[in-house]
Coordinates of C-alpha atoms in Angstrom, one line a residue:
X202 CA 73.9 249.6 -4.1
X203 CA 71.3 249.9 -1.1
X204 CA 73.3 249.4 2.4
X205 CA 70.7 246.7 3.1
X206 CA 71.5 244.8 -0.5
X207 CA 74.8 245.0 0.9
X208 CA 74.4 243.9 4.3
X209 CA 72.4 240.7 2.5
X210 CA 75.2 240.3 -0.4
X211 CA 78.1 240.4 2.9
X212 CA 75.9 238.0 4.9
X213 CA 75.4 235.3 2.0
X214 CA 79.7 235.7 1.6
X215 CA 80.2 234.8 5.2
X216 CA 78.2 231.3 4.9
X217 CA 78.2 230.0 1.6
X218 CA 81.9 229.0 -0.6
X219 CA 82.7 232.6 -2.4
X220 CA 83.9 231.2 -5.7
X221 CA 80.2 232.8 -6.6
X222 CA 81.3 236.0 -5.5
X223 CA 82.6 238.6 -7.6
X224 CA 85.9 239.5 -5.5
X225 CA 89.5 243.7 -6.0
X226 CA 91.6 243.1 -9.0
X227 CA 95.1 240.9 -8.8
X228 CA 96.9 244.4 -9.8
X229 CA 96.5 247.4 -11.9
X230 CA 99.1 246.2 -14.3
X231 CA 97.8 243.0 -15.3
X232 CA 95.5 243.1 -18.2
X233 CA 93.3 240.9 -20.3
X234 CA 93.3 241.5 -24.1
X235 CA 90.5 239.9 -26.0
X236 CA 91.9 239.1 -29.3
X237 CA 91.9 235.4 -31.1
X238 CA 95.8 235.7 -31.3
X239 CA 95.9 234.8 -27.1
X240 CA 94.5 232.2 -27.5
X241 CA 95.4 230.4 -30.6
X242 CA 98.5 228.7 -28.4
X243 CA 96.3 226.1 -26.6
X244 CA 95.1 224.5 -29.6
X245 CA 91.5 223.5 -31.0
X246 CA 89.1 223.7 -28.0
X247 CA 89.3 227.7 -28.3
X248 CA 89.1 227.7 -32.2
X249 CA 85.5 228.9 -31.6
X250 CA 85.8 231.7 -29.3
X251 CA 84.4 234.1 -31.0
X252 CA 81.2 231.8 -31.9
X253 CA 78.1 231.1 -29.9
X254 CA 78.6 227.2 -30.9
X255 CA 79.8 225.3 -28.3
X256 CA 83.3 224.6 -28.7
X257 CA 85.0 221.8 -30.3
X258 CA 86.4 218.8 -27.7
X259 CA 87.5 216.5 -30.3
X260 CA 91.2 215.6 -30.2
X261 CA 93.1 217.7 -32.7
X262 CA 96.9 216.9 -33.6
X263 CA 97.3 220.4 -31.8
X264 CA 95.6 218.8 -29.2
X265 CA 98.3 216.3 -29.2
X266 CA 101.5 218.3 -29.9
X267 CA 100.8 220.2 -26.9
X268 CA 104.1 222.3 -26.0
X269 CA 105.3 220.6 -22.2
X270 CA 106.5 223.0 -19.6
X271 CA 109.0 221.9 -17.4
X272 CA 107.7 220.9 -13.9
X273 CA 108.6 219.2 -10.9
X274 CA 105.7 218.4 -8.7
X275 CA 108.1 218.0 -5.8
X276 CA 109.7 221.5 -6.3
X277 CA 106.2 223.5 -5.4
X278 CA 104.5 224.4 -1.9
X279 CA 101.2 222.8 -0.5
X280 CA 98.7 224.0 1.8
X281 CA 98.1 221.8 4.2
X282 CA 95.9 223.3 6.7
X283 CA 95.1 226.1 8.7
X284 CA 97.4 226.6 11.6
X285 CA 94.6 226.8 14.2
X286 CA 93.4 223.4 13.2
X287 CA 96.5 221.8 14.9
X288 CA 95.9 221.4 18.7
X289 CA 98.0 222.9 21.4
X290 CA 99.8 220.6 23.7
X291 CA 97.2 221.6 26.5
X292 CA 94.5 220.8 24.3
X293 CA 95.4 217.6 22.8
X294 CA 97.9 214.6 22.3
X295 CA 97.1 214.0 18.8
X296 CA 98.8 213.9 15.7
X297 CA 97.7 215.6 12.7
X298 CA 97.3 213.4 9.4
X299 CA 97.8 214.9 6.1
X300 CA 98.8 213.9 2.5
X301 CA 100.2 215.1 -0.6
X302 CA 99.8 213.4 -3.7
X303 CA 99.6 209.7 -1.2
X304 CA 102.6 210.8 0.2
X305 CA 101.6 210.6 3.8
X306 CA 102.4 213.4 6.3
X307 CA 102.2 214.4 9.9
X308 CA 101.9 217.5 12.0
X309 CA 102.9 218.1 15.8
X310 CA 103.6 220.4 18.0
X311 CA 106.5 220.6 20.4
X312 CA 106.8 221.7 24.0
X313 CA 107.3 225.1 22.6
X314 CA 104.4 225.2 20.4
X315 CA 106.5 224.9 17.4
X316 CA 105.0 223.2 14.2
X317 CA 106.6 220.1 12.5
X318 CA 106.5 218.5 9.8
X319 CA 107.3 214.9 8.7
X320 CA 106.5 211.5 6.5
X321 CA 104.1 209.8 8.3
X322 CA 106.0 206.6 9.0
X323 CA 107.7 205.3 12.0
X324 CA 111.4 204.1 10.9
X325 CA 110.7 201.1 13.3
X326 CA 108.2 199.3 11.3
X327 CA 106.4 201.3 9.1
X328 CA 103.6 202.0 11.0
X329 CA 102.1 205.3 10.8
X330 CA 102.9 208.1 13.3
X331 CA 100.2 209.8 12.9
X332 CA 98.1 206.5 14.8
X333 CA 100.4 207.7 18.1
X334 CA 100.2 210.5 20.3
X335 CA 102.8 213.9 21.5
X336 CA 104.1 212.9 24.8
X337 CA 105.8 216.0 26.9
X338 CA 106.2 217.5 23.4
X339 CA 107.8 214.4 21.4
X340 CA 105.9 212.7 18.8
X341 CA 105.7 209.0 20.1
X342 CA 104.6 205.8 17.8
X343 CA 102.4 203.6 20.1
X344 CA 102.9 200.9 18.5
X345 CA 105.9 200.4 20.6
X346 CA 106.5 203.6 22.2
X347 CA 109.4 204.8 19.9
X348 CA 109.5 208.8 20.3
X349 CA 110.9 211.3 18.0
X350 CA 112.4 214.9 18.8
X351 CA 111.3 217.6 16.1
X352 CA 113.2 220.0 17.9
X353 CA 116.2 217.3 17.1
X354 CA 115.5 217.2 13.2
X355 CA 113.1 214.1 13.9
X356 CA 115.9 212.1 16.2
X357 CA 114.3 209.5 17.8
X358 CA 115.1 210.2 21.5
X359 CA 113.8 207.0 23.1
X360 CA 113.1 203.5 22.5
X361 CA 111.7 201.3 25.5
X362 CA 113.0 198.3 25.1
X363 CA 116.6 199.1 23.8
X364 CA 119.2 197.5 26.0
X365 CA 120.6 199.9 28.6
X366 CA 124.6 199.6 27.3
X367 CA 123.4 199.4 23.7
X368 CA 122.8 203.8 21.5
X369 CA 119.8 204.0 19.4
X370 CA 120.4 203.5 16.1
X371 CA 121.0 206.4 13.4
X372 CA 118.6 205.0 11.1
X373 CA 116.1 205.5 13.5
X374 CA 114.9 209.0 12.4
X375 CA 112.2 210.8 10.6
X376 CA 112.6 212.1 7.0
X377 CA 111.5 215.7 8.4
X378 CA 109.4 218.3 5.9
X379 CA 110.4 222.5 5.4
X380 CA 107.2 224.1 6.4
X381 CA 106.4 227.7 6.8
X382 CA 103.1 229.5 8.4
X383 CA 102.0 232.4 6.0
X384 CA 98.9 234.3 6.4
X385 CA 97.6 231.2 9.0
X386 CA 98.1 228.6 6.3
X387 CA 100.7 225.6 7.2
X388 CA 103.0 225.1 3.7
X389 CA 105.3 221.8 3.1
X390 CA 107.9 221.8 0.7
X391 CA 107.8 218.4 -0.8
X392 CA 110.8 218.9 -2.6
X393 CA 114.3 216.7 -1.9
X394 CA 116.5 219.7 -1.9
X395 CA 115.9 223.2 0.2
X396 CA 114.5 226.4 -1.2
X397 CA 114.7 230.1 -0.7
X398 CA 111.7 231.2 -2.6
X399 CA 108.2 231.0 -0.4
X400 CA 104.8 229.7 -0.8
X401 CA 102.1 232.0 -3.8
X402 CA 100.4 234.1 -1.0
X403 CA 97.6 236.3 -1.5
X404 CA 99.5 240.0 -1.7
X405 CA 96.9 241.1 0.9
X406 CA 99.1 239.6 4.3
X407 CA 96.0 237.9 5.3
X408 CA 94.8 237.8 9.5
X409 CA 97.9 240.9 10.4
X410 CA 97.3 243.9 12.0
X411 CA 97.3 245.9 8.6
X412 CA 94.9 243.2 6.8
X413 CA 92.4 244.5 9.9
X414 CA 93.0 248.1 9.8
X415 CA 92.0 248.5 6.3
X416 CA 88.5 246.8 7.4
X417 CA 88.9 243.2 6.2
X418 CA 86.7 241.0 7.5
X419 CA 88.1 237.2 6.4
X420 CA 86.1 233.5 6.8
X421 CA 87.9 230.4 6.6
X422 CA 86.7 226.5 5.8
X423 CA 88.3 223.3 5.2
X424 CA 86.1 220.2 3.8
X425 CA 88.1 217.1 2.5
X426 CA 86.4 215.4 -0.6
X427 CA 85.9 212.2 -2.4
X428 CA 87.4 213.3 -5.8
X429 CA 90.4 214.3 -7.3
X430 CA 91.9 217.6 -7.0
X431 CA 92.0 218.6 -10.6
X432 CA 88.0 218.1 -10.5
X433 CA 87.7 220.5 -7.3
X434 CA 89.9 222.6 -9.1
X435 CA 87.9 222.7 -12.4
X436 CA 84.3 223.1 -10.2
X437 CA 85.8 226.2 -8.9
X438 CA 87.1 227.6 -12.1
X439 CA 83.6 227.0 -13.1
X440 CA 81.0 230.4 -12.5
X441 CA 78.2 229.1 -14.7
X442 CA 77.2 226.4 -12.4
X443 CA 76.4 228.1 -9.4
X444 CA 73.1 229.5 -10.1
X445 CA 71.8 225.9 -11.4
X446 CA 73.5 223.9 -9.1
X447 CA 73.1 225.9 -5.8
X448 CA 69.8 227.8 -6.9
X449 CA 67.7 228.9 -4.0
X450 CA 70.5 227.0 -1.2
X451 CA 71.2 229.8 1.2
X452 CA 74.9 231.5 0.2
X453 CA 74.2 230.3 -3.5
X454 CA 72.6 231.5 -6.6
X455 CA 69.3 231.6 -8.4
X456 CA 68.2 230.1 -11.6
X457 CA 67.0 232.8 -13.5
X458 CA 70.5 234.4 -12.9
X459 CA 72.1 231.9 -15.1
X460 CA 73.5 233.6 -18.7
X461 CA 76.5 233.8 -20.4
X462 CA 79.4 235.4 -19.9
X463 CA 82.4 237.4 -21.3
X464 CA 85.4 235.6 -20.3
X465 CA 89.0 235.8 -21.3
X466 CA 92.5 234.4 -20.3
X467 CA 95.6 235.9 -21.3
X468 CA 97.6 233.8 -23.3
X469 CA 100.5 235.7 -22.0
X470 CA 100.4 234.7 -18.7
X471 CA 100.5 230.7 -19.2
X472 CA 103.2 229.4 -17.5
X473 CA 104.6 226.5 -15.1
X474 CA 102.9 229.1 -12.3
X475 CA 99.4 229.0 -13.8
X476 CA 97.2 232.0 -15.8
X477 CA 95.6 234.7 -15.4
X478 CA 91.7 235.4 -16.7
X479 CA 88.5 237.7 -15.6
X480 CA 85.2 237.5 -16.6
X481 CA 82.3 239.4 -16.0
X482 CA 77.6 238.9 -17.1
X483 CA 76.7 239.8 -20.0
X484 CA 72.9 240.5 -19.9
X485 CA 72.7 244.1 -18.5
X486 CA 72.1 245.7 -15.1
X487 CA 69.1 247.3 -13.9
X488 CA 71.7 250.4 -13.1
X489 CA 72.5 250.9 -16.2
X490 CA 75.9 250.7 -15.1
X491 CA 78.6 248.8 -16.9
X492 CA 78.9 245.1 -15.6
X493 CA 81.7 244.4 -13.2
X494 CA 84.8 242.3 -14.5
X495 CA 86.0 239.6 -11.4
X496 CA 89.9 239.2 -11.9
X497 CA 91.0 235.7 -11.9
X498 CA 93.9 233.7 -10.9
X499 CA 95.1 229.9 -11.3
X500 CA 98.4 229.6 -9.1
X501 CA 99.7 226.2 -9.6
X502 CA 99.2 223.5 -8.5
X503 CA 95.8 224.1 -7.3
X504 CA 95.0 227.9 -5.9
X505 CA 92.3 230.0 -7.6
X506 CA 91.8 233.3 -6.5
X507 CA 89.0 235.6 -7.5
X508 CA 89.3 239.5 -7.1
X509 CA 86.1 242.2 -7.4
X510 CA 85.3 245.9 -6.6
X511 CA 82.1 247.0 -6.6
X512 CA 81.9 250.5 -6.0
X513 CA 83.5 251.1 -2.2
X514 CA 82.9 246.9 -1.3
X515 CA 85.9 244.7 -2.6
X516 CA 85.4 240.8 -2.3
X517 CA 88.5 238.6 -2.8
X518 CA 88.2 234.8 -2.9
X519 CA 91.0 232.4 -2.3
X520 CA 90.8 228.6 -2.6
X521 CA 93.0 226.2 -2.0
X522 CA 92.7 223.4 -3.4
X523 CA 95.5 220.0 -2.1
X524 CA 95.4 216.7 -3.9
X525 CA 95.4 214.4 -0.7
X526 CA 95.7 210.9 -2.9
X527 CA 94.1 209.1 -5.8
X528 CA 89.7 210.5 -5.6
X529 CA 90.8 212.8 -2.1
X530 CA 91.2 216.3 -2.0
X531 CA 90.9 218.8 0.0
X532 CA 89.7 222.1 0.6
X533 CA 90.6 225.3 1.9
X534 CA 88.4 228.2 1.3
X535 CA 88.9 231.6 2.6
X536 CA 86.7 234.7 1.8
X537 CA 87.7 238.1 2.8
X538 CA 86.3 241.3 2.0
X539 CA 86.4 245.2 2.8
X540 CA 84.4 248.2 2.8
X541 CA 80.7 247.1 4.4
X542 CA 79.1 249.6 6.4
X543 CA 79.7 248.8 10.0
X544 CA 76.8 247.8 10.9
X545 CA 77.2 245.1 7.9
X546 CA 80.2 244.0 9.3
X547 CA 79.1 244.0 13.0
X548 CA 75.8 241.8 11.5
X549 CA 78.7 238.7 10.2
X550 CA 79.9 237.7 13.6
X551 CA 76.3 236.9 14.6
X552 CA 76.1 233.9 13.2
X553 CA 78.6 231.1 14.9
X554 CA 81.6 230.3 12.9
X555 CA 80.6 226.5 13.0
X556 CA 77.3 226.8 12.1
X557 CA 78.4 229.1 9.1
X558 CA 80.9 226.3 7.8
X559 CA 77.9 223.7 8.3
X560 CA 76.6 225.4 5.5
X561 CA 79.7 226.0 3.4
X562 CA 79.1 221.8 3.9
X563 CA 76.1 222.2 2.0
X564 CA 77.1 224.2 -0.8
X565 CA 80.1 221.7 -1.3
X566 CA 77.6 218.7 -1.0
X567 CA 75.5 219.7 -3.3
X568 CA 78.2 219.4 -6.4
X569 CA 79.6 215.6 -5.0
X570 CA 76.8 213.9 -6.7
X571 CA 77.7 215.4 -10.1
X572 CA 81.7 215.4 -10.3
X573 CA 82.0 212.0 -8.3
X574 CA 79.9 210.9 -11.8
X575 CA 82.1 212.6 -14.1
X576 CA 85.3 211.4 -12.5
X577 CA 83.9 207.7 -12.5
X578 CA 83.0 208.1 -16.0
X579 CA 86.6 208.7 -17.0
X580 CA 87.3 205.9 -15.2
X581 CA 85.1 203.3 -16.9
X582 CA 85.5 204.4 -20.2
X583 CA 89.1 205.3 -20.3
X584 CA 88.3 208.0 -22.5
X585 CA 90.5 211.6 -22.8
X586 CA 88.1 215.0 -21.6
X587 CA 88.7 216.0 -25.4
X588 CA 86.5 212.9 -26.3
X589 CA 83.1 213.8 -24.3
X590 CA 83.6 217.6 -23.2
X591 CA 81.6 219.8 -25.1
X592 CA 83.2 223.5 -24.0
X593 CA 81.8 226.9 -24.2
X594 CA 83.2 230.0 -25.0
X595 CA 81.0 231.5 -22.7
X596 CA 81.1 229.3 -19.7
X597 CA 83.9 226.9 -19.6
X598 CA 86.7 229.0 -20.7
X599 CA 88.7 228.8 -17.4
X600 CA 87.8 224.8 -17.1
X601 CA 89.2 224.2 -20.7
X602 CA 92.6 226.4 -20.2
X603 CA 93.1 224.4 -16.5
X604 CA 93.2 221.3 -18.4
X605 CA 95.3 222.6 -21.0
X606 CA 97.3 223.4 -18.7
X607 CA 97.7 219.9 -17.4
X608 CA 98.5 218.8 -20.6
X609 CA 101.6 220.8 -20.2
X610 CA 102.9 219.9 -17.2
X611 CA 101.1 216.6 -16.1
X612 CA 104.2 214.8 -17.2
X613 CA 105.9 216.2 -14.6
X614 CA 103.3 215.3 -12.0
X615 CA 102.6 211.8 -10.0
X616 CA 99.2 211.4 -12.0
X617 CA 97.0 214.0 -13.9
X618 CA 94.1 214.6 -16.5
X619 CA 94.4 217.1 -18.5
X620 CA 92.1 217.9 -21.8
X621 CA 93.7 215.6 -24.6
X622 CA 96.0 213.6 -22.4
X623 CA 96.6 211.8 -19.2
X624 CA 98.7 209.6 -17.1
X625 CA 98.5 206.0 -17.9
X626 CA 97.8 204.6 -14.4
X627 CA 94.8 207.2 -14.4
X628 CA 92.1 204.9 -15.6
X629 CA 93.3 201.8 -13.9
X630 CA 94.2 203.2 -10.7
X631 CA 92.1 206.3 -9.8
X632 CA 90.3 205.1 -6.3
X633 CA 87.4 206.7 -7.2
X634 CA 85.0 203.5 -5.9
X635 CA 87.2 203.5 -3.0
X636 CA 87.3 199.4 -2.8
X637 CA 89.5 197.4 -0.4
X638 CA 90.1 193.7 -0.3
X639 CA 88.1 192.0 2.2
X640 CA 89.0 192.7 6.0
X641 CA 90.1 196.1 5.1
X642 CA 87.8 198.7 7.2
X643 CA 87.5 201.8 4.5
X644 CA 86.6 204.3 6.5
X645 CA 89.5 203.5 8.7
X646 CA 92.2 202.9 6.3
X647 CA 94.0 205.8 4.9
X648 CA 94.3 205.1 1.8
X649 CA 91.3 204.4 0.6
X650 CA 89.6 207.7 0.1
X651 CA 86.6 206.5 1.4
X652 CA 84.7 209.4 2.6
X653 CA 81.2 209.0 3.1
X654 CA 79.4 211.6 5.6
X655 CA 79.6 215.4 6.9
X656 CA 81.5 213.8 9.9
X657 CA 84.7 212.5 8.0
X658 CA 84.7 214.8 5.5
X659 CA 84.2 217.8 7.6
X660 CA 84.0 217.4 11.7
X661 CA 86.5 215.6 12.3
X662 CA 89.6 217.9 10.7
X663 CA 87.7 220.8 12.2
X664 CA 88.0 221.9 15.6
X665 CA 85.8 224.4 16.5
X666 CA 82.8 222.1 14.9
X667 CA 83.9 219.0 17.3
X668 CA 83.9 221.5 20.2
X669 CA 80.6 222.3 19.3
X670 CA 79.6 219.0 18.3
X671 CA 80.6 218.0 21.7
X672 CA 78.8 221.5 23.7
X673 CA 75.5 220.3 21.8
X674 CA 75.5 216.4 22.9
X675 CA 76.4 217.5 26.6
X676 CA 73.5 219.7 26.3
X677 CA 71.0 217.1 24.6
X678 CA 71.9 214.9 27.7
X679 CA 71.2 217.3 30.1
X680 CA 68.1 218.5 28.7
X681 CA 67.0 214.6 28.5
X682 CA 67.9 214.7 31.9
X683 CA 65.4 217.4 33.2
X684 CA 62.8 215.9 31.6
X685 CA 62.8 212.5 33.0
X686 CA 63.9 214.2 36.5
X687 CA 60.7 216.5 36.4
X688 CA 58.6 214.1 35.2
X689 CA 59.4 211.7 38.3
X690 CA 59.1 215.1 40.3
X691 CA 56.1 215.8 39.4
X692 CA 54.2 212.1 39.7
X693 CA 56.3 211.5 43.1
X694 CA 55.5 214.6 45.1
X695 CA 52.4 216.5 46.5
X696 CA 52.5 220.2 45.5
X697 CA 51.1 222.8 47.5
X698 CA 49.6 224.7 44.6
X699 CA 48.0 223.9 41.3
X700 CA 49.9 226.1 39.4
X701 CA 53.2 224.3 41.1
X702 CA 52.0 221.0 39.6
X703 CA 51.3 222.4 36.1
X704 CA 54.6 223.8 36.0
X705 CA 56.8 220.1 36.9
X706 CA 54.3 218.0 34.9
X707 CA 53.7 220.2 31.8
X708 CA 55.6 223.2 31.8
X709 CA 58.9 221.9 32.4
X710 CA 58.9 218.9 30.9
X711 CA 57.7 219.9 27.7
X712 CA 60.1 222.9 27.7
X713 CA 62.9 220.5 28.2
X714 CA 62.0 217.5 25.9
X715 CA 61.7 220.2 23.1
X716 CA 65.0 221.6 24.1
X717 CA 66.1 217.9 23.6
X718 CA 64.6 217.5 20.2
X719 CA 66.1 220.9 18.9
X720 CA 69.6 219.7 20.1
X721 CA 69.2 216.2 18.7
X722 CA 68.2 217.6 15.3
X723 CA 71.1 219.8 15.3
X724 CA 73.2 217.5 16.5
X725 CA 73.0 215.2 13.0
X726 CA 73.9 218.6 10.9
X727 CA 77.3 217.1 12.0
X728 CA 76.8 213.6 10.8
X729 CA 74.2 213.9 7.9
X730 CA 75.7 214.9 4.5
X731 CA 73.2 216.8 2.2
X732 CA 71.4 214.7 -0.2
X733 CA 70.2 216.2 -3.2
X734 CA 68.0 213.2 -4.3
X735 CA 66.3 213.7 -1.2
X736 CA 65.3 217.3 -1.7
X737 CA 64.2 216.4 -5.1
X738 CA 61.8 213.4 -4.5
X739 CA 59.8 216.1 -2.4
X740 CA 59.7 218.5 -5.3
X741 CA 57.3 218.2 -8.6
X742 CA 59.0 217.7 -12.1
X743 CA 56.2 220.5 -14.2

């Protein structure tokens, strides 16, 4: 590969979600065999692998008398977010919201800058902590000023308008969460009882000192959006749609690229944990050279990591994907890759990190349209997957052994969808219209899902974008200020010279109001989600 193909290819994995990139392998031992046996333990939809006919979705009694695996929902790790996301003490007095399955959290910092953890409910009256503030390091409910110690296992340390002989009751506490910071991720343990074993990491001990002197260069995102996990999940399992649905969006694909591909899971690796898969293009390189396999990896509940070498340049995906509540989820994508020419790698920080994630935005954006549908339509109809998906061999491999795998373990799980069965509540409860009863703001109230633009989904949970949302509307002001300052300038004074004049009642101004415009356009990348129906009613359909 030409260093300047590679500079483009390391350029494009810097901005755009690198689920389309072909990321070094998981480890040399683990291996994919590509017989029918693997696969003839997940039932019907892979009776037709070897078959160029798409494969079977109707509901089998194989389908049915799918083998459970025992699982606790509770009993696994979550990503919550990234640890930089959480402000400082010096920077902010806010509390950080988060969810896991509904179950609502928050996150705080202490006067020591330690992280905690906790349901997000004030033991006073149910009000949500998260709605307060961190006061000299103690997380304080302002509904009435109730504060809580983290340092104190989640003691509440003050009450204002306790009686001065009476002791604050022992009830008044906060059911406190385990969390652990790996590789700049914040983990919760939502289980009831303590562990010893640690969150699924990545192997590659991601952001140290040794990640950076073997020349990894890493990119992280977080987007929250408006459908259930298990869809995000299944969208990133999913190479085949990259080239149609992002074709020609910067960081994406290209039509003409789309084909079929080799793809296998081994049957040997299906567990409570997950599976393990690669796949790799068919139709043949220009080289000559053998096609490249990408190494994939499902760690349960919701992390899919992809793994590719390509000559000297490795590319490793991993995305996290958290199942906030009923249609929310949320995700954390991270990129990270080694062996780019310097000059390559000097080339990626160019671009700001903010402006890079606006268009991770788009890339995201451009797929709500189409799984919001498909999650609404399982919600009308009621129907299983096994009813209406039509699976290919060749494309939707990793999509139909995810779902299997929810029919394994979904019973052990506060709501799923898997391929041939699901929760009962699924249909009738999924919040996928996100609707309220009347005098209930959506967009304010937490459970409601309701996420509408780039601002909720993305700018707010994201702090270098708000500090740069907030850089670029001081500067729009200011700019809007020197134009209406040097246009009274220039109609109140006399100037000595012509060229003096010229420069206060044209030069300037104009300079200054365009300065104003630029800002102001860039300004509502923050606020304006990507439509795809606009793009296309400016496009012909021959």
């Amino acid at each position: 590969m030409k260093l300047k193909a590679i500079a483009i290819l390391s350029l494009a994995a810097m901005i755009m979600p690198a689920w389309a990139f072909l990321s070094p392998p998981l480890s040399t031992t683990s291996t994919c065999r590509s017989s029918m046996k693997r696969y003839e333990r997940f039932g019907n939809p892979f009776s037709l692998l070897h078959s160029e006919l798409p494969m079977s979705s109707t509901t089998s009694e194989s389908d049915a008398d799918t083998q459970q695996i025992e699982y606790n929902w509770k009993n696994v790790w979550y990503p919550l977010t990234y640890e930089n996301y959480i402000p400082t003490l010096k920077e902010s007095a806010e509390a950080t919201p988060v969810s896991i399955f509904n179950e609502p959290l928050v996150l705080w910092r202490d006067a020591s800058n330690q992280l905690h953890c906790a349901n997000d409910v004030c033991p006073h009256r149910s009000a949500a902590l998260s709605e307060g503030r961190i006061r000299d390091g103690k997380l304080e409910c302002l509904y009435h000023g109730w504060q809580y110690s983290g340092e104190e296992d989640g003691a509440c340390v003050t009450i204002p308008q306790l009686d001065e002989k009476a002791t604050i009751p022992k009830q008044a506490c906060l059911r406190m969460r385990k969390i652990r910071v790996e590789e700049g991720i914040i983990w919760v343990w939502m289980g009831d009882e303590d562990t010893e074993t640690g969150p699924p990491l990545s192997g590659f001990n991601v952001g140290s000192k040794e990640f950076k002197d073997k020349g990894f260069i890493s990119y992280d995102f977080q987007i929250d959006l408006p459908y259930d996990h298990s869809y995000l999940v299944e969208n990133l399992l999913d190479p085949a749609h990259i080239p149609i649905s992002h074709d020609r969006t910067q960081g994406g694909g290209k039509r003409e690229m789309a084909q079929a591909y080799d793809m296998e899971v081994d049957e040997e690796s299906m567990s409570s944990s997950g599976f393990t898969g690669r796949y790799r293009n068919t139709r043949p390189r220009k080289d000559g050279k053998e096609n490249v396999w990408t190494e994939t990896k499902f760690d349960a509940p919701g992390i899919i990591r992809y793994r590719t070498v390509n000559g000297k340049v490795s590319f490793c995906g991993d995305l996290h994907c958290i199942p906030l509540g009923l249609g929310r989820s949320r995700l954390l994508f991270r990129v990270y890759f080694a062996g780019l020419p310097k000059f390559a790698a000097s080339f990626l920080g160019i671009k700001p990190l903010w402006l890079r994630n606006l268009g991770s935005c788009k890339i995201l954006e451009e797929d709500v349209g189409l799984i919001t549908t498909q999650e609404d339509y399982f919600t009308r109809t009621g129907r299983n997957l096994s009813q209406d998906f039509l699976l290919l061999r060749t494309s939707d491999l990793f999509v139909g052994q995810y779902r299997k795998w929810l029919d394994s373990v979904g019973h052990g799980m506060p709501w799923f969808q898997g391929l041939s069965r699901s929760s009962v509540d699924v249909p009738t409860s999924r919040a996928t219209k996100h609707e309220l009863q009347p005098g209930l703001d959506p967009m304010n109230h937490r459970a409601s899902g309701f996420l509408e633009t780039r601002l909720h989904r993305f700018v707010i949970h994201n702090p270098p974008a708000r500090k740069a949302l907030k850089r670029i509307k001081k500067l729009k002001k200011i700019a809007m200020a020197l134009t209406l300052a040097s246009f009274a300038t220039s109609l109140n004074s006399s100037f000595p010279t012509l060229l003096l004049q010229r420069f206060f009642s044209l030069v300037l101004p104009g300079f200054t109001s365009l300065t104003a415009f630029i800002l102001h356009r860039l300004e509502q990348l923050f606020y304006v989600s990507h439509s795809r129906r606009e793009k296309l009613r400016n496009l012909k359909g021959v």
